[in-house]
Tab-separated table of C-alpha atoms in Angstrom:
chain	number	residue	atom	x	y	z
A	9	UNK	CA	-26.082	-162.482	-153.022
A	10	UNK	CA	-24.935	-159.474	-151.012
A	11	UNK	CA	-27.639	-157.274	-149.435
A	12	UNK	CA	-26.484	-153.675	-148.783
A	13	UNK	CA	-29.599	-152.395	-147.286
A	14	UNK	CA	-32.901	-153.399	-145.689
A	15	UNK	CA	-34.582	-154.652	-148.816
A	16	UNK	CA	-38.114	-154.870	-147.260
A	17	UNK	CA	-39.109	-151.727	-149.099
A	18	UNK	CA	-37.864	-152.987	-152.537
A	19	UNK	CA	-40.406	-154.162	-155.032
A	20	UNK	CA	-39.908	-155.938	-158.278
A	21	UNK	CA	-42.038	-154.539	-161.078
A	22	UNK	CA	-43.690	-156.559	-163.926
A	23	UNK	CA	-45.479	-155.070	-166.858
A	24	UNK	CA	-47.302	-155.993	-169.989
A	25	UNK	CA	-46.420	-153.427	-172.662
A	26	UNK	CA	-47.664	-153.414	-176.145
A	27	UNK	CA	-51.015	-154.942	-175.817
A	28	UNK	CA	-52.827	-157.767	-174.204
A	29	UNK	CA	-51.323	-161.250	-175.158
A	30	UNK	CA	-47.822	-159.947	-174.769
A	31	UNK	CA	-45.672	-161.462	-172.127
A	32	UNK	CA	-45.812	-159.965	-168.592
A	33	UNK	CA	-42.137	-159.086	-168.050
A	34	UNK	CA	-39.835	-158.120	-165.297
A	35	UNK	CA	-38.883	-154.311	-165.917
A	36	UNK	CA	-37.085	-153.333	-162.887
A	37	UNK	CA	-37.546	-152.480	-159.279
A	38	UNK	CA	-38.802	-149.603	-157.236
A	39	UNK	CA	-38.794	-148.589	-153.466
A	40	UNK	CA	-41.950	-147.925	-151.717
A	41	UNK	CA	-43.126	-147.702	-148.164
A	42	UNK	CA	-46.043	-149.990	-148.997
A	43	UNK	CA	-47.314	-151.966	-152.051
A	44	UNK	CA	-49.650	-149.217	-153.214
A	45	UNK	CA	-46.945	-146.528	-153.076
A	46	UNK	CA	-44.593	-148.852	-154.846
A	47	UNK	CA	-47.182	-149.651	-157.637
A	48	UNK	CA	-47.628	-145.877	-158.098
A	49	UNK	CA	-43.916	-145.363	-158.249
A	50	UNK	CA	-43.712	-148.203	-160.833
A	51	UNK	CA	-46.487	-146.571	-163.022
A	52	UNK	CA	-44.706	-143.269	-163.022
A	53	UNK	CA	-41.191	-144.868	-163.849
A	54	UNK	CA	-42.041	-147.605	-166.149
A	55	UNK	CA	-45.347	-146.956	-167.951
A	56	UNK	CA	-45.559	-143.268	-168.994
A	57	UNK	CA	-44.179	-143.585	-172.550
A	58	UNK	CA	-45.909	-146.739	-173.713
A	59	UNK	CA	-49.418	-148.405	-173.306
A	60	UNK	CA	-49.173	-150.656	-170.285
A	61	UNK	CA	-52.142	-153.168	-169.805
A	62	UNK	CA	-50.828	-155.035	-166.751
A	63	UNK	CA	-48.576	-153.677	-163.856
A	64	UNK	CA	-47.692	-155.860	-160.953
A	65	UNK	CA	-45.478	-155.245	-157.961
A	66	UNK	CA	-44.140	-157.741	-155.406
A	67	UNK	CA	-41.798	-157.411	-152.559
A	68	UNK	CA	-38.357	-158.599	-153.357
A	69	UNK	CA	-38.206	-160.473	-150.178
A	70	UNK	CA	-41.070	-162.683	-151.076
A	71	UNK	CA	-39.251	-164.203	-154.175
A	72	UNK	CA	-37.510	-167.536	-153.873
A	73	UNK	CA	-34.667	-167.009	-156.303
A	74	UNK	CA	-32.184	-169.195	-157.883
A	75	UNK	CA	-28.530	-169.230	-156.658
A	76	UNK	CA	-25.387	-169.885	-158.678
A	77	UNK	CA	-25.257	-173.466	-157.357
A	78	UNK	CA	-28.659	-174.100	-158.892
A	79	UNK	CA	-27.335	-173.559	-162.459
A	80	UNK	CA	-26.297	-177.162	-162.954
A	81	UNK	CA	-29.931	-178.230	-162.317
A	82	UNK	CA	-31.558	-175.468	-164.194
A	83	UNK	CA	-29.592	-175.489	-167.515
A	84	UNK	CA	-29.482	-179.144	-168.198
A	85	UNK	CA	-32.709	-179.458	-169.997
A	86	UNK	CA	-31.069	-179.470	-173.435
A	87	UNK	CA	-28.501	-182.037	-172.308
A	88	UNK	CA	-31.187	-184.774	-171.946
A	89	UNK	CA	-31.837	-185.579	-175.627
A	90	UNK	CA	-35.129	-187.425	-174.934
A	91	UNK	CA	-36.674	-184.227	-173.739
A	92	UNK	CA	-36.006	-182.433	-177.077
A	93	UNK	CA	-38.631	-182.599	-179.830
A	94	UNK	CA	-36.315	-183.924	-182.535
A	95	UNK	CA	-35.614	-187.029	-180.377
A	96	UNK	CA	-38.713	-189.131	-181.321
A	97	UNK	CA	-38.127	-188.324	-185.066
A	98	UNK	CA	-34.482	-189.672	-184.794
A	99	UNK	CA	-35.774	-192.547	-182.778
A	100	UNK	CA	-38.242	-193.473	-185.516
A	101	UNK	CA	-35.625	-193.030	-188.364
A	102	UNK	CA	-33.320	-195.363	-186.482
A	103	UNK	CA	-36.107	-197.941	-186.074
A	104	UNK	CA	-37.002	-197.825	-189.720
A	105	UNK	CA	-33.333	-198.165	-190.865
A	106	UNK	CA	-32.882	-201.085	-188.466
A	107	UNK	CA	-35.916	-203.023	-189.966
A	108	UNK	CA	-34.629	-202.638	-193.575
A	109	UNK	CA	-36.231	-199.262	-194.356
A	110	UNK	CA	-38.542	-198.564	-197.245
A	111	UNK	CA	-41.882	-198.460	-195.487
A	112	UNK	CA	-41.201	-195.328	-193.469
A	113	UNK	CA	-44.356	-193.450	-192.666
A	114	UNK	CA	-44.025	-189.753	-193.293
A	115	UNK	CA	-44.911	-187.361	-190.408
A	116	UNK	CA	-47.806	-185.253	-191.378
B	18	UNK	CA	-6.899	-148.131	-157.906
B	19	UNK	CA	-4.247	-149.499	-160.374
B	20	UNK	CA	-4.560	-152.052	-163.101
B	21	UNK	CA	-2.945	-154.886	-161.129
B	22	UNK	CA	-5.756	-154.831	-158.472
B	23	UNK	CA	-7.846	-156.842	-161.066
B	24	UNK	CA	-8.001	-160.366	-161.878
B	25	UNK	CA	-6.415	-161.069	-165.222
B	26	UNK	CA	-9.837	-161.861	-166.700
B	27	UNK	CA	-10.864	-158.281	-166.326
B	28	UNK	CA	-7.892	-156.847	-168.132
B	29	UNK	CA	-7.096	-156.887	-171.904
B	30	UNK	CA	-9.221	-157.914	-174.849
B	31	UNK	CA	-11.409	-160.208	-172.844
B	32	UNK	CA	-12.527	-157.382	-170.477
B	33	UNK	CA	-15.983	-157.572	-172.067
B	34	UNK	CA	-16.341	-161.297	-172.004
B	35	UNK	CA	-17.594	-162.013	-168.597
B	36	UNK	CA	-20.980	-160.346	-167.784
B	37	UNK	CA	-22.454	-160.045	-164.311
B	38	UNK	CA	-25.809	-160.125	-162.772
B	39	UNK	CA	-26.571	-158.676	-159.297
B	40	UNK	CA	-26.487	-162.039	-157.680
B	41	UNK	CA	-23.144	-163.340	-159.338
B	42	UNK	CA	-19.996	-163.303	-157.359
B	43	UNK	CA	-18.004	-160.157	-158.068
B	44	UNK	CA	-14.927	-158.715	-156.599
B	45	UNK	CA	-15.326	-155.764	-154.177
B	46	UNK	CA	-13.518	-153.536	-156.495
B	47	UNK	CA	-15.823	-154.348	-159.357
B	48	UNK	CA	-18.975	-153.899	-157.239
B	49	UNK	CA	-17.637	-150.541	-155.986
B	50	UNK	CA	-16.977	-149.295	-159.531
B	51	UNK	CA	-20.391	-150.407	-160.888
B	52	UNK	CA	-21.985	-148.763	-157.788
B	53	UNK	CA	-20.182	-145.564	-158.349
B	54	UNK	CA	-20.888	-145.383	-162.102
B	55	UNK	CA	-24.714	-145.915	-161.449
B	56	UNK	CA	-24.735	-143.505	-158.483
B	57	UNK	CA	-22.972	-140.841	-160.689
B	58	UNK	CA	-25.436	-141.300	-163.538
B	59	UNK	CA	-28.486	-141.208	-161.108
B	60	UNK	CA	-27.323	-137.734	-159.915
B	61	UNK	CA	-26.659	-136.542	-163.405
B	62	UNK	CA	-30.204	-137.407	-164.507
B	63	UNK	CA	-31.637	-135.541	-161.486
B	64	UNK	CA	-29.433	-132.353	-161.635
B	65	UNK	CA	-29.149	-132.462	-165.425
B	66	UNK	CA	-32.926	-131.836	-165.797
B	67	UNK	CA	-33.138	-128.792	-163.560
B	68	UNK	CA	-32.301	-126.264	-166.238
B	69	UNK	CA	-35.147	-127.731	-168.268
B	70	UNK	CA	-37.569	-127.799	-165.318
B	71	UNK	CA	-36.795	-124.136	-164.840
B	72	UNK	CA	-38.492	-123.519	-168.332
B	73	UNK	CA	-41.771	-125.550	-167.777
B	74	UNK	CA	-43.508	-122.333	-166.481
B	75	UNK	CA	-42.124	-120.263	-169.447
B	76	UNK	CA	-42.804	-122.547	-172.369
B	77	UNK	CA	-44.223	-120.415	-175.164
B	78	UNK	CA	-47.183	-122.740	-176.032
B	79	UNK	CA	-49.055	-125.505	-174.478
B	80	UNK	CA	-47.694	-128.532	-176.678
B	81	UNK	CA	-44.190	-127.437	-175.940
B	82	UNK	CA	-44.989	-127.306	-172.185
B	83	UNK	CA	-46.467	-130.739	-172.306
B	84	UNK	CA	-43.458	-132.213	-174.041
B	85	UNK	CA	-41.067	-130.379	-171.773
B	86	UNK	CA	-42.881	-131.787	-168.666
B	87	UNK	CA	-42.786	-135.304	-170.190
B	88	UNK	CA	-38.976	-134.909	-170.651
B	89	UNK	CA	-38.527	-133.745	-166.938
B	90	UNK	CA	-40.675	-136.637	-165.810
B	91	UNK	CA	-38.547	-139.109	-167.861
B	92	UNK	CA	-35.277	-137.812	-166.557
B	93	UNK	CA	-36.356	-138.047	-162.907
B	94	UNK	CA	-37.501	-141.543	-163.813
B	95	UNK	CA	-34.035	-142.315	-165.087
B	96	UNK	CA	-32.603	-141.103	-161.734
B	97	UNK	CA	-34.783	-143.550	-159.921
B	98	UNK	CA	-33.975	-146.391	-162.192
B	99	UNK	CA	-30.074	-145.640	-161.809
B	100	UNK	CA	-30.451	-145.217	-158.014
B	101	UNK	CA	-32.037	-148.661	-157.887
B	102	UNK	CA	-28.988	-150.060	-159.597
B	103	UNK	CA	-26.685	-148.163	-157.184
B	104	UNK	CA	-28.709	-149.230	-154.155
B	105	UNK	CA	-28.407	-152.876	-155.007
B	106	UNK	CA	-24.605	-152.378	-154.873
B	107	UNK	CA	-24.547	-150.495	-151.636
B	108	UNK	CA	-25.056	-146.770	-152.318
B	109	UNK	CA	-28.491	-145.593	-151.329
B	110	UNK	CA	-30.454	-142.764	-152.990
B	111	UNK	CA	-30.433	-140.867	-149.863
B	112	UNK	CA	-26.598	-141.097	-149.851
B	113	UNK	CA	-26.605	-139.943	-153.516
B	114	UNK	CA	-28.551	-136.915	-152.693
B	115	UNK	CA	-26.962	-136.147	-149.338
B	116	UNK	CA	-23.473	-136.324	-150.956
B	117	UNK	CA	-24.646	-133.786	-153.470
B	118	UNK	CA	-26.170	-131.274	-151.152
B	119	UNK	CA	-23.093	-131.560	-148.751
B	120	UNK	CA	-20.702	-130.877	-151.697
B	121	UNK	CA	-19.043	-134.243	-151.944
B	122	UNK	CA	-20.217	-134.997	-155.543
B	123	UNK	CA	-18.922	-133.635	-158.788
B	124	UNK	CA	-21.112	-132.943	-161.738
B	125	UNK	CA	-20.288	-133.266	-165.336
B	126	UNK	CA	-19.129	-130.075	-166.979
B	127	UNK	CA	-22.541	-129.502	-168.897
B	128	UNK	CA	-24.572	-129.499	-165.789
B	129	UNK	CA	-23.136	-126.284	-164.389
B	130	UNK	CA	-25.110	-123.940	-166.605
B	131	UNK	CA	-28.696	-122.868	-167.313
B	132	UNK	CA	-30.469	-121.494	-170.304
B	133	UNK	CA	-30.700	-117.735	-170.880
B	134	UNK	CA	-33.352	-117.980	-173.624
B	135	UNK	CA	-35.870	-120.331	-174.867
B	136	UNK	CA	-34.121	-120.553	-178.274
B	137	UNK	CA	-31.060	-121.907	-176.399
B	138	UNK	CA	-32.900	-125.005	-175.302
B	139	UNK	CA	-33.584	-126.841	-178.503
B	140	UNK	CA	-30.032	-126.836	-179.950
B	141	UNK	CA	-28.676	-127.549	-176.596
B	142	UNK	CA	-30.899	-130.437	-175.888
B	143	UNK	CA	-30.048	-131.799	-179.318
B	144	UNK	CA	-26.361	-131.816	-178.473
B	145	UNK	CA	-26.959	-133.390	-175.149
B	146	UNK	CA	-29.412	-135.974	-176.134
B	147	UNK	CA	-27.369	-137.070	-179.175
B	148	UNK	CA	-24.284	-137.235	-176.877
B	149	UNK	CA	-26.029	-139.326	-174.330
B	150	UNK	CA	-27.378	-141.737	-176.968
B	151	UNK	CA	-23.947	-142.312	-178.372
B	152	UNK	CA	-22.503	-142.819	-174.962
B	153	UNK	CA	-25.374	-145.103	-173.527
B	154	UNK	CA	-25.360	-147.297	-176.686
B	155	UNK	CA	-21.713	-148.011	-175.941
B	156	UNK	CA	-22.162	-148.457	-172.134
B	157	UNK	CA	-25.130	-150.835	-172.661
B	158	UNK	CA	-22.607	-153.336	-174.075
B	159	UNK	CA	-20.779	-153.350	-170.750
B	160	UNK	CA	-20.323	-156.126	-168.208
B	161	UNK	CA	-22.740	-155.082	-165.409
B	162	UNK	CA	-26.046	-156.392	-166.822
B	163	UNK	CA	-28.467	-154.539	-164.447
B	164	UNK	CA	-26.794	-151.282	-165.492
B	165	UNK	CA	-26.900	-152.253	-169.204
B	166	UNK	CA	-30.581	-152.989	-168.982
B	167	UNK	CA	-31.426	-149.840	-167.112
B	168	UNK	CA	-29.571	-147.899	-169.989
B	169	UNK	CA	-31.724	-149.667	-172.726
B	170	UNK	CA	-34.814	-148.246	-171.081
B	171	UNK	CA	-33.288	-144.829	-170.864
B	172	UNK	CA	-32.121	-144.790	-174.444
B	173	UNK	CA	-35.622	-145.393	-175.620
B	174	UNK	CA	-36.685	-142.256	-173.828
B	175	UNK	CA	-33.647	-140.173	-174.862
B	176	UNK	CA	-34.786	-140.900	-178.376
B	177	UNK	CA	-38.020	-139.176	-177.666
B	178	UNK	CA	-36.195	-136.246	-176.272
B	179	UNK	CA	-33.901	-136.065	-179.240
B	180	UNK	CA	-36.839	-135.756	-181.662
B	181	UNK	CA	-38.464	-133.096	-179.493
B	182	UNK	CA	-35.214	-131.152	-179.578
B	183	UNK	CA	-34.804	-131.574	-183.346
B	184	UNK	CA	-38.435	-130.300	-183.860
B	185	UNK	CA	-37.906	-127.360	-181.481
B	186	UNK	CA	-34.803	-126.310	-183.234
B	187	UNK	CA	-36.401	-126.741	-186.572
B	188	UNK	CA	-39.378	-124.673	-185.686
B	189	UNK	CA	-37.217	-121.750	-184.433
B	190	UNK	CA	-34.996	-121.828	-187.508
B	191	UNK	CA	-37.909	-122.089	-189.932
B	192	UNK	CA	-40.399	-119.693	-188.184
B	193	UNK	CA	-38.250	-117.486	-185.993
B	194	UNK	CA	-36.982	-114.105	-186.688
B	195	UNK	CA	-33.412	-113.092	-187.341
B	196	UNK	CA	-32.519	-112.723	-183.656
B	197	UNK	CA	-34.125	-115.966	-182.719
B	198	UNK	CA	-32.177	-117.791	-185.433
B	199	UNK	CA	-29.032	-115.981	-184.140
B	200	UNK	CA	-29.599	-117.405	-180.718
B	201	UNK	CA	-29.668	-120.836	-182.052
B	202	UNK	CA	-26.406	-120.340	-183.813
B	203	UNK	CA	-24.861	-118.890	-180.770
B	204	UNK	CA	-26.242	-121.755	-178.541
B	205	UNK	CA	-24.573	-124.250	-180.917
B	206	UNK	CA	-21.236	-122.360	-180.775
B	207	UNK	CA	-21.425	-122.136	-176.945
B	208	UNK	CA	-22.455	-125.788	-176.246
B	209	UNK	CA	-20.734	-127.839	-178.955
B	210	UNK	CA	-17.288	-127.349	-177.258
B	211	UNK	CA	-18.880	-128.123	-173.904
B	212	UNK	CA	-20.277	-131.344	-175.235
B	213	UNK	CA	-16.955	-132.311	-176.790
B	214	UNK	CA	-15.508	-132.006	-173.218
B	215	UNK	CA	-18.415	-133.989	-171.706
B	216	UNK	CA	-16.914	-137.148	-173.224
B	217	UNK	CA	-13.948	-136.769	-170.990
B	218	UNK	CA	-10.240	-136.218	-171.478
B	219	UNK	CA	-8.369	-137.542	-174.390
B	220	UNK	CA	-7.447	-141.095	-174.438
B	221	UNK	CA	-3.699	-140.679	-174.000
B	222	UNK	CA	-4.053	-139.453	-170.448
B	223	UNK	CA	-6.733	-141.740	-169.192
B	224	UNK	CA	-7.767	-144.751	-171.019
B	225	UNK	CA	-5.403	-147.429	-169.722
B	226	UNK	CA	-5.608	-146.366	-166.044
B	227	UNK	CA	-9.422	-146.106	-165.888
B	228	UNK	CA	-10.680	-148.987	-163.754
B	229	UNK	CA	-14.202	-148.717	-165.254
B	230	UNK	CA	-12.710	-149.292	-168.665
B	231	UNK	CA	-10.481	-152.079	-167.496
B	232	UNK	CA	-13.361	-154.057	-165.957
B	233	UNK	CA	-15.553	-153.465	-168.921
B	234	UNK	CA	-18.220	-151.353	-167.371
B	235	UNK	CA	-16.925	-148.496	-169.678
B	236	UNK	CA	-16.827	-149.975	-173.121
B	237	UNK	CA	-15.268	-147.587	-175.487
B	238	UNK	CA	-12.450	-144.834	-175.135
B	239	UNK	CA	-13.423	-141.209	-174.779
B	240	UNK	CA	-12.006	-140.399	-178.120
B	241	UNK	CA	-13.800	-142.977	-179.952
B	242	UNK	CA	-17.134	-141.947	-178.533
B	243	UNK	CA	-16.358	-138.305	-179.151
B	244	UNK	CA	-15.628	-139.112	-182.834
B	245	UNK	CA	-18.753	-141.076	-183.194
B	246	UNK	CA	-20.797	-138.363	-181.825
B	247	UNK	CA	-19.354	-135.518	-183.965
B	248	UNK	CA	-19.774	-137.825	-187.102
B	249	UNK	CA	-23.529	-138.114	-186.107
B	250	UNK	CA	-24.473	-134.625	-185.085
B	251	UNK	CA	-22.555	-132.200	-187.045
B	252	UNK	CA	-24.492	-133.200	-190.302
B	253	UNK	CA	-27.680	-132.880	-188.335
B	254	UNK	CA	-27.030	-129.214	-187.512
B	255	UNK	CA	-25.791	-128.480	-191.002
B	256	UNK	CA	-29.097	-129.909	-192.408
B	257	UNK	CA	-30.952	-127.676	-190.036
B	258	UNK	CA	-29.097	-124.644	-191.442
B	259	UNK	CA	-26.742	-124.110	-188.699
B	260	UNK	CA	-23.271	-122.965	-189.707
B	261	UNK	CA	-20.545	-125.256	-188.514
B	262	UNK	CA	-17.181	-123.465	-188.655
B	263	UNK	CA	-14.276	-125.482	-190.039
B	264	UNK	CA	-12.461	-124.553	-186.801
B	265	UNK	CA	-15.264	-126.039	-184.712
B	266	UNK	CA	-15.279	-129.405	-186.469
B	267	UNK	CA	-14.159	-130.658	-189.923
B	268	UNK	CA	-13.779	-134.024	-191.399
B	269	UNK	CA	-10.390	-135.115	-192.669
B	270	UNK	CA	-11.616	-136.841	-195.855
B	271	UNK	CA	-8.396	-138.952	-195.981
B	272	UNK	CA	-8.385	-140.283	-192.523
B	273	UNK	CA	-12.072	-140.210	-191.805
B	274	UNK	CA	-11.149	-138.629	-188.493
B	275	UNK	CA	-12.835	-135.385	-187.162
B	276	UNK	CA	-10.659	-132.423	-186.192
B	277	UNK	CA	-12.321	-130.123	-183.570
B	278	UNK	CA	-11.760	-127.012	-181.522
B	279	UNK	CA	-9.237	-127.174	-178.809
B	280	UNK	CA	-10.562	-127.969	-175.448
B	281	UNK	CA	-9.160	-126.224	-172.409
B	282	UNK	CA	-8.980	-129.155	-170.100
B	283	UNK	CA	-7.528	-127.086	-167.147
B	284	UNK	CA	-10.567	-124.852	-167.387
B	285	UNK	CA	-13.023	-127.777	-167.474
B	286	UNK	CA	-11.242	-129.255	-164.445
B	287	UNK	CA	-11.657	-126.079	-162.573
B	288	UNK	CA	-15.159	-125.821	-163.430
B	289	UNK	CA	-15.915	-129.341	-162.227
B	290	UNK	CA	-13.954	-128.874	-158.963
B	291	UNK	CA	-14.982	-125.329	-158.020
B	292	UNK	CA	-18.589	-125.276	-159.572
B	293	UNK	CA	-19.918	-123.356	-162.447
B	294	UNK	CA	-22.489	-120.528	-162.569
B	295	UNK	CA	-25.406	-122.782	-161.580
B	296	UNK	CA	-23.881	-125.322	-159.197
B	297	UNK	CA	-24.931	-123.547	-156.088
B	298	UNK	CA	-28.415	-123.011	-157.369
B	299	UNK	CA	-29.028	-126.763	-158.077
B	300	UNK	CA	-27.572	-127.632	-154.756
B	301	UNK	CA	-30.068	-125.274	-152.926
B	302	UNK	CA	-32.952	-126.487	-155.011
B	303	UNK	CA	-32.336	-130.118	-154.258
B	304	UNK	CA	-31.598	-129.445	-150.708
B	305	UNK	CA	-34.887	-127.304	-150.316
B	306	UNK	CA	-36.868	-130.218	-152.063
B	307	UNK	CA	-35.393	-132.873	-149.659
B	308	UNK	CA	-36.520	-130.593	-146.710
B	309	UNK	CA	-39.870	-129.894	-148.118
B	310	UNK	CA	-40.681	-133.461	-148.828
B	311	UNK	CA	-39.451	-134.944	-145.600
B	312	UNK	CA	-42.704	-134.772	-143.736
B	313	UNK	CA	-44.340	-136.613	-146.531
B	314	UNK	CA	-41.644	-139.358	-146.690
B	315	UNK	CA	-41.829	-139.785	-142.964
B	316	UNK	CA	-45.630	-140.008	-143.004
B	317	UNK	CA	-45.519	-142.596	-145.845
B	318	UNK	CA	-42.951	-144.583	-143.914
B	319	UNK	CA	-44.978	-144.329	-140.560
B	320	UNK	CA	-48.192	-145.463	-142.321
B	321	UNK	CA	-46.609	-148.471	-144.022
């Protein structure tokens, strides 16, 4: 990823908007000379129009981030059928069919 | 920059198909365009709010003053959000402001003016906010995702501003005296053509050669957006009781196309290049603000 500037004063901002229980989500970034100033900048820029219950900032440089080459590892969850919830049901149906069927136990 | 500097996947009907995150590989040209668009908008947000900020101390009642301050804060926040998008692509906020105070940036035509009366603010803000919403709802479908996400946050707040402007205009038209209502009418007649020009030159002259359009950062053509905006805002003003002259805008029932008043593009170009009535004032206000705040910026950096 190209870096065009010294990013040591860039902070990523995370907020919980819309009440406790909602996900705490990335909302953007700010620049600040220190974390407290960054937090105040984030408060002014991202929380004034809605109720915010959690506001976090963290230095961008502290993040370990995925790169394009990680995509093949990250996105293959659904290519492994045995990791998907419908797989055991299909497995059971296949077994029932193989044993002649008829006495299949309904999942509750 | 000409069309053939782009890889084929950026041109033609597929120009919107490939989207980019900050960390994706992009051509230098693409990155430069995205940076320029975000920097331009960052400056527009910061300068565009100045005529409104001038009225904070003169708002006629406390609630209006509160709503006006909230709007000013929002717009400055939008300036910050867009500056972050630009900074991540190589244009710092210091550079955005420095380029402006040293006369290297152009402003959109609508940001060269101020408001002579309180009654001018409501209808003008209504025209501006609706135009911004139409434009941002198109741009947020574009190919540079950090810019698109920033726009979605901004749109939400533009929605608040729209409702404030609608309420303000409605109050003056329903409670104001004849002179005040006349000021609203004249503000519409002055600003409607300016906002028509805000969407940019007609398509025939620009659309195919615009690199931002070719690479899908700009999504729709100027004329499409202009039509979309007229269709949306003219009925709003008519419902409020503002007279919209047929020469100003009229719907061709057969084609569904809006005809509108001629725009003097040469005059618009001159205004943008040479500066309108308020250009120097905005430059000096921002320049003074940078100077005034410098000790605080330095102190914060020194303490960090």
